PDB file of C-alpha atoms and ligand atoms in Angstrom:
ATOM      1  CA  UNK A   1       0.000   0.000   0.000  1.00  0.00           C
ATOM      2  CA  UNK A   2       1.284   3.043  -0.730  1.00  0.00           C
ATOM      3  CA  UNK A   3       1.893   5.920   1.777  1.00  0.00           C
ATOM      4  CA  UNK A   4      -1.397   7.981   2.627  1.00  0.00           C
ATOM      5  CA  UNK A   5       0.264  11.075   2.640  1.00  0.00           C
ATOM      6  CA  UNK A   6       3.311  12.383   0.384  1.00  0.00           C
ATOM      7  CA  UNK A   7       6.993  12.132   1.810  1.00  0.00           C
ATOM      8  CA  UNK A   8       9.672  13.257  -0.367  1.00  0.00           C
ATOM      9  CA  UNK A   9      12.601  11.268   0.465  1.00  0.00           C
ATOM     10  CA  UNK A  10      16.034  13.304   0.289  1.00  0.00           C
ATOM     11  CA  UNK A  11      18.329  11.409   2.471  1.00  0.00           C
ATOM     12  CA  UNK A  12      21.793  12.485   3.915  1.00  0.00           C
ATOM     13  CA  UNK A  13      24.927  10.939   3.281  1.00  0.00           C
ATOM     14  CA  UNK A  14      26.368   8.813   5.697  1.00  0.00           C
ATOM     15  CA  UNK A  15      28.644  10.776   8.004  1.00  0.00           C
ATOM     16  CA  UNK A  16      29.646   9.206  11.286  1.00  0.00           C
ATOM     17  CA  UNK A  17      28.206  12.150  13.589  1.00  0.00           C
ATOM     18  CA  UNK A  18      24.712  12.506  11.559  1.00  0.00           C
ATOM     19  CA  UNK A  19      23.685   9.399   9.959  1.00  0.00           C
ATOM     20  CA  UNK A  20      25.455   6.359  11.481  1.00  0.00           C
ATOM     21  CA  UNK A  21      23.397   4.334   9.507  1.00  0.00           C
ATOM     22  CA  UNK A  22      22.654   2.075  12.409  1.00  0.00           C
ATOM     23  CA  UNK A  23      19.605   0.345  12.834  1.00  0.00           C
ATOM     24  CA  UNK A  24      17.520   0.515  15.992  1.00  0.00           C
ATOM     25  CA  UNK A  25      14.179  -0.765  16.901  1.00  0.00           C
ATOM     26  CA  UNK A  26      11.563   2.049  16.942  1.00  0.00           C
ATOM     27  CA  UNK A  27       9.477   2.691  19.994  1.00  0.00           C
ATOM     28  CA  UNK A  28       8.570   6.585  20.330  1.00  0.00           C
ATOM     29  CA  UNK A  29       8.250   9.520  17.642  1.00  0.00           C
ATOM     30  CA  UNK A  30       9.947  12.462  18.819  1.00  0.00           C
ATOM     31  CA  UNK A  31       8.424  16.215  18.594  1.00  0.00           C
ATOM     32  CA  UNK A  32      10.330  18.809  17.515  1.00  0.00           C
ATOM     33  CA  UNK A  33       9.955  22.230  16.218  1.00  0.00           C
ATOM     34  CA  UNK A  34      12.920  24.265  14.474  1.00  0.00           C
ATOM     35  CA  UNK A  35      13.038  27.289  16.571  1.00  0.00           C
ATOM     36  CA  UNK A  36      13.849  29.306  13.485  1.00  0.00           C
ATOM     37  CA  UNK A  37      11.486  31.496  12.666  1.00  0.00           C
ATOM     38  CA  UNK A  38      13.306  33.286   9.938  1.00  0.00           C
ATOM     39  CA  UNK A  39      11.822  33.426   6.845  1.00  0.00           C
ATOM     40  CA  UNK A  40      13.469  30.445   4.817  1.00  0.00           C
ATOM     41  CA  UNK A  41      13.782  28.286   7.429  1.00  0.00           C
ATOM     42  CA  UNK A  42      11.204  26.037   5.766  1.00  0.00           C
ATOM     43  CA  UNK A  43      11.851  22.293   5.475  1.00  0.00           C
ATOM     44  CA  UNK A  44      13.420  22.549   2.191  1.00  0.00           C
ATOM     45  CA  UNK A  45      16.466  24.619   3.460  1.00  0.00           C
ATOM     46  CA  UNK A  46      16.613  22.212   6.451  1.00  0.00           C
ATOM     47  CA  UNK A  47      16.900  19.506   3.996  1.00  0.00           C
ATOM     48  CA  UNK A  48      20.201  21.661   2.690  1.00  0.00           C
ATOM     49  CA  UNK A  49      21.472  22.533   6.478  1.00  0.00           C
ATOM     50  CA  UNK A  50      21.320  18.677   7.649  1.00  0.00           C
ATOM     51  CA  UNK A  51      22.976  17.794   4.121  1.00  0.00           C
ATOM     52  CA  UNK A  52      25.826  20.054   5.231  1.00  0.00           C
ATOM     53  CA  UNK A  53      25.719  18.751   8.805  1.00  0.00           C
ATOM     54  CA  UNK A  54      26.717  15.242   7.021  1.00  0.00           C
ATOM     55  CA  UNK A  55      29.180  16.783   4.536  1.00  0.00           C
ATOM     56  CA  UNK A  56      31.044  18.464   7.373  1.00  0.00           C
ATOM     57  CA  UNK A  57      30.425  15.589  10.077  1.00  0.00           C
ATOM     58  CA  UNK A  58      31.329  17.754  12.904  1.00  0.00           C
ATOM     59  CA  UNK A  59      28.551  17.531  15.164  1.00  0.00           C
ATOM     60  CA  UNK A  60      25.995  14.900  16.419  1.00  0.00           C
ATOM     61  CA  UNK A  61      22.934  16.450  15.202  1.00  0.00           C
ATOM     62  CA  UNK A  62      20.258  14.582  13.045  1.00  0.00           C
ATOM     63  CA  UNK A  63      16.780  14.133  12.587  1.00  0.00           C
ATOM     64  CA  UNK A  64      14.198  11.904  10.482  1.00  0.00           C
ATOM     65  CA  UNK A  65      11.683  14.482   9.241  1.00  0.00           C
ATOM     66  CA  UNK A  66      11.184  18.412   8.606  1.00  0.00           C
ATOM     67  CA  UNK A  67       7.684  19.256   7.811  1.00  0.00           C
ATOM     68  CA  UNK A  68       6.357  22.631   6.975  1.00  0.00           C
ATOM     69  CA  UNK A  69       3.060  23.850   5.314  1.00  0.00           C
ATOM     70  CA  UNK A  70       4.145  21.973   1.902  1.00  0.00           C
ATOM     71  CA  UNK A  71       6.496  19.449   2.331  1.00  0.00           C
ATOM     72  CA  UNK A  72       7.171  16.507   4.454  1.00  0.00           C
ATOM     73  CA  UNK A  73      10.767  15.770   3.897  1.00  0.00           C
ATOM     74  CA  UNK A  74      12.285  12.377   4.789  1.00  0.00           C
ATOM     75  CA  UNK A  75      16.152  12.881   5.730  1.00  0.00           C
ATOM     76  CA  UNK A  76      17.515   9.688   7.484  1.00  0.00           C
ATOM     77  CA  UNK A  77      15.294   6.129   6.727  1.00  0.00           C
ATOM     78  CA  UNK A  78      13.308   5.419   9.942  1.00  0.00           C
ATOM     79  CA  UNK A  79      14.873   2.284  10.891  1.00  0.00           C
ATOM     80  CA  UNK A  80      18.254   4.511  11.851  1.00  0.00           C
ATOM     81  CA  UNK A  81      19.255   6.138  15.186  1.00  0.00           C
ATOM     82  CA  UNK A  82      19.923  10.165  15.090  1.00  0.00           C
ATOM     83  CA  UNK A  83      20.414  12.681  17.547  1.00  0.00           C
ATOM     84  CA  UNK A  84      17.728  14.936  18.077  1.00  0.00           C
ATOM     85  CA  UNK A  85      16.262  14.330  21.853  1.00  0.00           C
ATOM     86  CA  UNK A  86      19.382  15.336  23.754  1.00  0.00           C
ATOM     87  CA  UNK A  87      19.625  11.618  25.908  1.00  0.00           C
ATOM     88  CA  UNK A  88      22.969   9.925  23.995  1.00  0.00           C
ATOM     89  CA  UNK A  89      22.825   6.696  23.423  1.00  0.00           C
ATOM     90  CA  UNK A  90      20.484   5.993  26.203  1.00  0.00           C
ATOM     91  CA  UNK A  91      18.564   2.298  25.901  1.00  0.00           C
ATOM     92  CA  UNK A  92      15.252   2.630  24.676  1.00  0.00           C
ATOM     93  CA  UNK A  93      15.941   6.697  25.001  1.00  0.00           C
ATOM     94  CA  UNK A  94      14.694   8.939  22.328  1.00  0.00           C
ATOM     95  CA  UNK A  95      17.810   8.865  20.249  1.00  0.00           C
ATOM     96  CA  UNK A  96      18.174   5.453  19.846  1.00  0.00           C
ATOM     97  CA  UNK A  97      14.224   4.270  19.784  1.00  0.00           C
ATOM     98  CA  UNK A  98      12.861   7.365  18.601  1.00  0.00           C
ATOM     99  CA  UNK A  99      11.876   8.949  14.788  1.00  0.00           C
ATOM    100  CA  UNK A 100      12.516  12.386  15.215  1.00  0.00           C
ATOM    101  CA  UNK A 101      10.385  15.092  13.585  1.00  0.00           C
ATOM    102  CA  UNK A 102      10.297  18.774  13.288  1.00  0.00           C
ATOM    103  CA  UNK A 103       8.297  21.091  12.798  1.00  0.00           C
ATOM    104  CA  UNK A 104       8.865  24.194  10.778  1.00  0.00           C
ATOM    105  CA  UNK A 105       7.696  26.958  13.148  1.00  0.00           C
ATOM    106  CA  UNK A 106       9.098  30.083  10.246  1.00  0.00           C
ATOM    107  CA  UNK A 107       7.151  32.781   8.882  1.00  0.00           C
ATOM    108  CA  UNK A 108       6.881  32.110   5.462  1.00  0.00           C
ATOM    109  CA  UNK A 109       5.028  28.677   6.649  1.00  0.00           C
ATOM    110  CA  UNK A 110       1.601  28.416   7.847  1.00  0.00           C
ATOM    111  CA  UNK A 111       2.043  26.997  11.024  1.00  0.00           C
ATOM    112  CA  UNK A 112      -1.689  25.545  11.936  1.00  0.00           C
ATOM    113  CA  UNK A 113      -0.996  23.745   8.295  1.00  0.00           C
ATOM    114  CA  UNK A 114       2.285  22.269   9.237  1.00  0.00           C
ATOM    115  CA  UNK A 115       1.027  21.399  12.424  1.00  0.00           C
ATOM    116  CA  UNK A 116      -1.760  19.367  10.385  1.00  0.00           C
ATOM    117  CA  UNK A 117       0.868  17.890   8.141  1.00  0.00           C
ATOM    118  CA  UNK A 118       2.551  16.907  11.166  1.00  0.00           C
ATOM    119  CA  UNK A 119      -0.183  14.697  12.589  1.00  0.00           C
ATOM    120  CA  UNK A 120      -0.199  12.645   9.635  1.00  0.00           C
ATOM    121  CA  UNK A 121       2.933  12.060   9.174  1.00  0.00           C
ATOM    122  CA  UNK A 122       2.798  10.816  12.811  1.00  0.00           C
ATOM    123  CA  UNK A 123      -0.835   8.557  12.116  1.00  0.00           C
ATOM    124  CA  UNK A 124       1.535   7.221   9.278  1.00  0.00           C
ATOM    125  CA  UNK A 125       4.244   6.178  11.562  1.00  0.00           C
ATOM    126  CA  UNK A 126       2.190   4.572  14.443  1.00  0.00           C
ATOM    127  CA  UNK A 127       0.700   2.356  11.905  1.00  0.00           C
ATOM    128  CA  UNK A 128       3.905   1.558   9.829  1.00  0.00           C
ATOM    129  CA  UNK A 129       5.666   0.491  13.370  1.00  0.00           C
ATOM    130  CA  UNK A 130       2.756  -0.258  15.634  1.00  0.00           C
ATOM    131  CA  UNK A 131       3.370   2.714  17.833  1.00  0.00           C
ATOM    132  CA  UNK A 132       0.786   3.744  20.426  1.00  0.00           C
ATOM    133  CA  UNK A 133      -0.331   7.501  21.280  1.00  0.00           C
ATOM    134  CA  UNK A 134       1.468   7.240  24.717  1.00  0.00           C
ATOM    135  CA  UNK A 135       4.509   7.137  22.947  1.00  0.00           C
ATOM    136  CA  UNK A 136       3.969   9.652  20.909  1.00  0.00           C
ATOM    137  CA  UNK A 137       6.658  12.286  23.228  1.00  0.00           C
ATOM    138  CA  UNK A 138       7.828  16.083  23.139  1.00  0.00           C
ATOM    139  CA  UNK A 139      11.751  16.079  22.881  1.00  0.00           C
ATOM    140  CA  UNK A 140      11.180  17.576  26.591  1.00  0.00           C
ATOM    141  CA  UNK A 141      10.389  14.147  27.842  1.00  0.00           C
ATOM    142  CA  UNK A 142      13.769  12.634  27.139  1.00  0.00           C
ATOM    143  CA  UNK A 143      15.718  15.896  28.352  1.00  0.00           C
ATOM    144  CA  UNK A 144      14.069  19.036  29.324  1.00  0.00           C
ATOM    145  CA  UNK A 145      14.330  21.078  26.596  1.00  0.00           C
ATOM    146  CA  UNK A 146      11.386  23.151  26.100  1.00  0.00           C
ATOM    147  CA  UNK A 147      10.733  21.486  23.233  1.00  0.00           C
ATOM    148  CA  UNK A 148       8.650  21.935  20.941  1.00  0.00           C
ATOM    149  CA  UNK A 149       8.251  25.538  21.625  1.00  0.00           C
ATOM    150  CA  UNK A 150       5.196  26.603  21.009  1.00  0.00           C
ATOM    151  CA  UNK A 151       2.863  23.633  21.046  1.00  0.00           C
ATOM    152  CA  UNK A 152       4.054  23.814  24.353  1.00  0.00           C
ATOM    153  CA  UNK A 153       2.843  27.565  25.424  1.00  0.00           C
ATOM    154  CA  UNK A 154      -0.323  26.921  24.197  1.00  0.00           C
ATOM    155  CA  UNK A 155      -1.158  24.099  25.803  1.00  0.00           C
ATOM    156  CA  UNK A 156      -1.362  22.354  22.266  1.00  0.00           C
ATOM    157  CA  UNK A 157      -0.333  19.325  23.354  1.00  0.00           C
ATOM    158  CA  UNK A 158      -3.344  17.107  24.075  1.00  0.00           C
ATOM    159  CA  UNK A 159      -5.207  18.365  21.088  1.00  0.00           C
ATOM    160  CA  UNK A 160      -1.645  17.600  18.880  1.00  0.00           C
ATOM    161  CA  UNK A 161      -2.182  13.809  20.055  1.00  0.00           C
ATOM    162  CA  UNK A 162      -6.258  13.640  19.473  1.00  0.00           C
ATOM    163  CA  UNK A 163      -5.089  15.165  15.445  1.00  0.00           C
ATOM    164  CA  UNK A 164      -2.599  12.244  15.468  1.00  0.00           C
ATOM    165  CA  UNK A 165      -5.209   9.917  17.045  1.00  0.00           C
ATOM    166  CA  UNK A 166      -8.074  11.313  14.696  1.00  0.00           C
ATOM    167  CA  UNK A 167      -5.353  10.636  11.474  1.00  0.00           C
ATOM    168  CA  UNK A 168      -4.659   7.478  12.953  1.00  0.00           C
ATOM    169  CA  UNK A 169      -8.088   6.181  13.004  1.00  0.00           C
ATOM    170  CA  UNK A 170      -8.812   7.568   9.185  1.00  0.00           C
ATOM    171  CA  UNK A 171      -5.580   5.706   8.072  1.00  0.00           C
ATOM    172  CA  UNK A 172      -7.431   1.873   9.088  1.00  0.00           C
TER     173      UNK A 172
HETATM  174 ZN1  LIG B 201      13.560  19.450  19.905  1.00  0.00          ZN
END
């Protein structure tokens, strides 16, 4: 079957501090949101910055997904560990069980839509891996980062996970 919703795939290079390339079992998607609210910080131009991450391999800094209000874009295959939730290589932790997303949170991008996008990416993951809503986590569960930003001020985050729930149910 073929995905519900359209992912471009644009994958990184292996690089030893971005994309390992090594396999982990899944057990939690991740939350994120950019933080950059300039005006091309869309996903597109995160695509370029975490292609240049790889290229220059100098810090541990990855992610799965950027999604903004036009694009869901895949960087690093699911299956693979990256560092995006701030807990190493902690068993089980967010890193190493965890498909990181973010969320595009710049001004160009309408936000509310992103959001939306974001929920179905999620619904798409909890049925490809058989992943609950309870582990559906902010990045501030596996390290305190206030994370993702503003879902968080506004209290978004209940009504995030009945989106996801509400995509999730559509999906069967
Ligand atoms: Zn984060």
């Amino acid at each position: 079957m073929a995905d519900s919703i359209l992912i471009q795939e644009d994958l990184v290079k292996l690089s030893a501090k971005v994309r390992p390339g090594e396999t982990h079992s899944k057990k939690w998607i991740v939350i994120h949101e950019t933080g950059n609210t300039s005006s091309t910080a869309g996903a597109l131009n995160h695509a370029k910055f975490i292609k240049r991450l790889a290229e220059e391999n100098q810090k541990y800094l990855s992610w799965h997904y950027t999604v903004d209000d036009t694009n869901i874009i895949r960087h690093i295959p699911d299956r693979e560990i990256a560092w995006h939730a701030g807990d190493g290589r902690k068993s089980d932790g967010g890193n190493m069980s965890g498909i990181g997303i973010e969320i595009c949170v710049n001004k160009n991008s309408n936000f509310q839509i992103a959001v939306k996008n974001a929920t179905k990416l999620v619904a798409s993951l909890m049925k490809k891996f058989n992943i609950d809503l309870s582990h559906i986590k902010q990045h501030h569960f596996f390290n305190g980062k206030n994370c993702p930003f503003t879902i968080r001020k506004y209290n978004f985050w209940d009504r995030f996970l009945s989106m996801c729930n509400a995509e999730f149910q559509l999906l069967r």
